[in-house]
């Protein structure tokens, strides 16, 4: 696929309204996907409306928090758009007084200093490696700012920054307020010639910092999540992609002007990782036959699901059947479910090894690298090529968009790709049968990847990106063109939904936002969740379904019963306990009510029910004070939003923390 391919061609849609092979093979209709996309979009819009309300109230902290939650939902849910200038405008307006001019860009700075901003830097994941390798290969001093760090910073990042003469600033540890983080991040930006944003798609702190009044350096937005929704249009003077398809999506779907787009291939280490063990040790430890050819694949489980009808498990099974000499190591998914089944079906020939932080140490003792399917895994593919392994990707453009393929510079030659399942199986069989062929293909992959992703070639591209950032006008949301939706884009949105969810079901807000609940706080979280409930359904009872351990949580139950008695919009549903008599359970409830001075007539809506609730939302609360605080706040929010006489939504309560 060349760089000039249109979106219609790149998404594989043959004609307007026609289903692609991917839709047919997955057994999921376009109409079902569109309904879920619409439901997700309604939830997203409700979250954005909450941010808008706090903007009107001149509450910038809650604008940033609500925007973070809304963007995190869109990143994970697939909502039919890849950017939202409206939400980004709310963020920028919240940190600038009305009439205040946009920040000015100082392109003349020459301190030899670059600030890299990451939301989170982890041991596992390509974007963190990209950042520290960028720092290692740049001659300038590098500082790093982290806006949502939840674990220890990897040693590789600390070492790269220290060697450059810079420092790492964990804003999460220093500031509990997102607004304070934004001000501190802007202060750090003042010292830099250039800022590189490696941020997650939901990072409102970076948007706010970049748009505070005053003078700032040029900003490069490193587009590591090129396939999905992200915040960044309002701060990206230049968007740099690591593969051509990212740039095409930016131009054709995001509406970013061509002068702001650049290509910088992923930086990889020129020297392959050292082997964690010898070939003999690996074979002995796992029980691999001595004459077996070892293939390896590294990918998260989400990239291997049958998103478009066929998943990697089916491909792997057919491959192992067709090529008896092959053993396959899968790094990423644990040995459970379909992967456990494959291990049982192909003993000593298939191994699901789970997550490994040093997966590249396997490459020197393997013979072939198989790219993830149906969703490519770019960084691992490049690292395997550097190790000299022949790499092969199965890419079926008639089934899905080429967005899901690696399209990495250096590996676009047909030598490294198979266009059909039959060709894929034949090519692997040939590689398994010939050490000479493996060596030839591996040397070719290593040579082309090193040329594009390391050394002077990569450094020259980096300098060109820096020069471009100093040359172009500053980021301006008004300059982002409104792109008219096309049938091909609609098809891509359906694919994105299937990738995100593994199905066409609407995305539950509460599951996605659990990791950010503590950042948001109980009251705002309840407001946001209530907004999504209102967007999804208007008539359903708000019932607190308690977990089976309820008799053991006496103080918690007393508060829940008191809350129920004073709020007619709440119902408390207690499950029947296995082996317990109904009369005994009723006696426990009446005793608790008696402590509160209540009885069966004054307690409100309390019931003991053997059956699971029908049509219940999948929210679960812990038996904690925070859990009941959240429930109380949520019930109040829903009561404010509902017309008189409407019942409220159902909640389940037992074991998963949400507040």
XYZ file of C-alpha atoms in Angstrom, residues 191-437:
247
model
C 13.363 25.444 30.032
C 13.129 23.383 26.835
C 13.856 24.139 23.188
C 11.360 21.486 22.075
C 8.651 19.480 23.842
C 7.809 15.931 22.719
C 4.431 14.613 23.861
C 4.326 10.804 24.204
C 1.068 11.128 26.121
C -1.847 8.724 26.457
C -5.006 9.627 24.522
C -6.782 10.915 27.662
C -4.073 13.270 28.954
C -5.860 16.563 29.630
C -2.957 17.825 31.765
C -0.704 18.067 28.713
C -3.389 19.939 26.739
C -3.895 22.402 29.590
C -0.173 23.005 30.097
C 0.443 23.625 26.404
C -2.400 26.144 26.213
C -1.728 28.257 29.286
C -1.108 31.907 28.349
C 2.403 33.085 27.579
C 5.296 31.793 25.523
C 6.047 28.111 25.018
C 8.460 26.060 22.885
C 7.339 24.127 19.779
C 5.518 20.857 20.526
C 5.875 17.553 18.683
C 3.040 15.088 19.245
C 4.347 11.526 18.955
C 1.367 9.620 17.548
C 1.886 6.181 19.076
C -1.896 5.517 19.236
C -2.500 6.389 15.603
C -5.497 4.065 15.191
C -7.759 5.523 17.867
C -9.190 8.612 19.553
C -6.800 10.999 21.277
C -6.484 14.473 22.758
C -3.750 16.515 21.103
C -4.949 18.640 18.186
C -4.776 21.836 20.243
C -1.111 21.386 21.193
C 0.464 19.524 18.260
C 2.558 21.896 16.175
C 3.801 18.756 14.420
C 2.347 15.245 14.545
C 4.986 12.605 13.954
C 3.882 9.106 12.959
C 5.995 5.977 12.991
C 4.296 4.462 9.923
C 2.695 5.953 6.812
C -0.860 4.832 7.605
C -0.827 7.010 10.730
C -0.173 10.064 8.589
C -2.935 9.113 6.169
C -5.441 8.825 9.007
C -4.305 12.196 10.354
C -4.863 13.869 7.000
C -7.987 12.076 5.808
C -9.889 11.462 9.053
C -8.485 13.870 11.653
C -8.237 16.800 9.222
C -4.666 17.782 10.154
C -2.923 19.915 7.487
C -0.109 18.189 5.597
C 2.464 20.777 6.730
C 2.048 19.503 10.310
C 2.629 15.827 9.505
C 5.957 13.999 9.639
C 7.274 10.444 9.663
C 9.794 9.192 12.231
C 10.180 5.395 12.318
C 10.300 3.677 15.679
C 13.811 3.723 17.083
C 15.161 0.275 17.909
C 18.411 -0.944 19.425
C 20.943 -1.826 16.750
C 22.249 -4.674 18.880
C 19.751 -7.456 19.598
C 18.984 -8.403 23.174
C 21.191 -11.023 24.771
C 19.781 -14.512 24.979
C 18.203 -15.344 28.318
C 19.350 -18.941 27.903
C 20.994 -21.128 25.288
C 18.974 -23.021 22.696
C 19.735 -26.243 24.499
C 18.679 -24.842 27.874
C 15.426 -23.493 26.451
C 14.606 -26.797 24.786
C 15.418 -28.750 27.929
C 13.419 -26.434 30.190
C 10.290 -26.532 28.031
C 10.695 -30.047 26.656
C 10.969 -28.929 23.025
C 12.130 -31.683 20.639
C 15.773 -31.309 19.608
C 14.975 -31.193 15.878
C 12.095 -28.717 16.167
C 12.140 -25.298 14.476
C 11.073 -22.664 17.023
C 8.758 -19.820 16.034
C 7.869 -17.024 18.446
C 5.101 -14.417 18.576
C 4.886 -11.535 21.078
C 1.557 -9.737 21.501
C -1.120 -8.759 23.973
C -4.194 -10.976 24.041
C -6.339 -8.221 22.531
C -4.365 -8.342 19.290
C -4.961 -12.072 18.882
C -8.752 -12.239 19.288
C -10.926 -13.185 16.270
C -11.880 -9.545 15.787
C -12.607 -9.954 12.080
C -13.723 -13.581 12.126
C -10.437 -15.450 12.637
C -8.012 -15.185 15.537
C -4.437 -16.260 16.069
C -5.475 -19.410 17.948
C -7.146 -20.817 14.835
C -4.166 -19.853 12.672
C -1.721 -21.394 15.164
C -3.643 -24.669 15.308
C -3.673 -25.030 11.532
C -0.016 -24.069 11.353
C 1.029 -26.689 13.896
C -1.062 -29.310 12.089
C 0.465 -28.479 8.706
C 4.091 -28.083 9.839
C 4.989 -30.934 12.239
C 8.563 -29.668 12.607
C 7.379 -26.390 14.151
C 7.159 -25.384 17.820
C 5.437 -22.087 18.659
C 6.153 -19.864 21.676
C 3.496 -17.236 22.415
C 4.489 -14.377 24.730
C 1.681 -12.253 26.166
C -1.447 -14.278 26.964
C -1.391 -16.610 29.978
C -1.869 -20.368 29.602
C -5.644 -20.169 29.954
C -8.698 -20.780 27.793
C -7.955 -21.364 24.128
C -4.209 -21.132 24.749
C -4.399 -23.879 27.377
C -6.386 -25.946 24.888
C -3.630 -25.522 22.296
C -0.989 -26.559 24.824
C -2.974 -29.712 25.580
C -3.584 -30.402 21.902
C 0.068 -29.865 20.909
C 2.165 -30.923 23.918
C 5.776 -29.715 23.781
C 4.969 -27.829 20.562
C 2.861 -24.888 21.756
C 3.636 -22.773 24.823
C 1.716 -19.753 26.151
C 4.350 -18.047 28.308
C 2.362 -15.055 29.600
C 3.820 -11.565 29.927
C 7.620 -11.304 29.844
C 9.376 -7.960 30.288
C 12.433 -9.370 28.463
C 10.637 -11.113 25.600
C 13.365 -10.022 23.166
C 15.817 -12.295 25.002
C 14.026 -15.228 23.359
C 14.809 -14.087 19.816
C 18.446 -15.272 19.680
C 17.351 -18.850 20.454
C 14.376 -18.901 18.051
C 14.235 -19.449 14.289
C 11.184 -17.551 12.969
C 9.136 -14.577 14.156
C 5.396 -14.635 13.463
C 3.663 -11.280 13.633
C 0.510 -11.045 15.737
C -2.772 -11.678 13.919
C -5.136 -10.077 13.127
C -3.617 -6.973 14.796
C 0.099 -6.494 14.181
C 2.519 -5.807 17.020
C 4.955 -3.246 15.637
C 7.774 -2.910 18.187
C 8.208 -6.648 18.781
C 8.262 -7.248 15.030
C 11.109 -4.766 14.560
C 13.118 -6.131 17.489
C 12.827 -9.640 16.065
C 14.085 -8.412 12.690
C 17.093 -6.754 14.346
C 17.848 -10.115 15.974
C 18.097 -11.591 12.476
C 14.888 -13.616 12.552
C 12.878 -13.986 9.355
C 9.583 -12.212 10.044
C 6.234 -12.954 8.459
C 2.913 -11.131 8.771
C -0.440 -12.406 7.553
C -2.202 -9.393 6.040
C -5.579 -9.862 4.356
C -6.626 -6.461 2.971
C -9.982 -7.738 1.736
C -11.024 -8.512 5.326
C -9.990 -5.392 7.240
C -8.215 -2.044 7.005
C -4.451 -1.842 6.688
C -4.499 0.266 9.856
C -4.263 -3.046 11.707
C -1.075 -4.103 9.926
C 2.387 -3.043 11.065
C 3.321 -1.190 7.839
C 6.673 -0.541 9.497
C 9.358 1.102 7.349
C 11.870 -1.596 6.436
C 9.335 -4.441 6.494
C 6.963 -3.436 3.704
C 8.548 -5.732 1.111
C 6.360 -8.723 0.080
C 9.142 -10.934 1.438
C 7.839 -10.173 4.932
C 4.103 -10.379 4.207
C 1.637 -13.039 3.101
C -1.598 -11.911 1.492
C -3.640 -15.039 2.187
C -3.857 -17.815 4.720
C -2.745 -20.404 2.193
C 0.323 -18.400 1.224
C 1.112 -17.823 4.908
C 1.095 -21.547 5.697
C 3.206 -22.366 2.643
C 5.775 -19.685 3.449
C 6.177 -20.865 7.046
C 6.477 -24.483 5.929
C 9.247 -23.434 3.534
C 11.058 -21.494 6.260
C 10.764 -24.413 8.668
C 12.258 -26.747 6.071
C 15.304 -24.633 5.151
C 17.862 -23.092 7.495
C 19.419 -21.369 4.472
C 16.123 -19.693 3.557
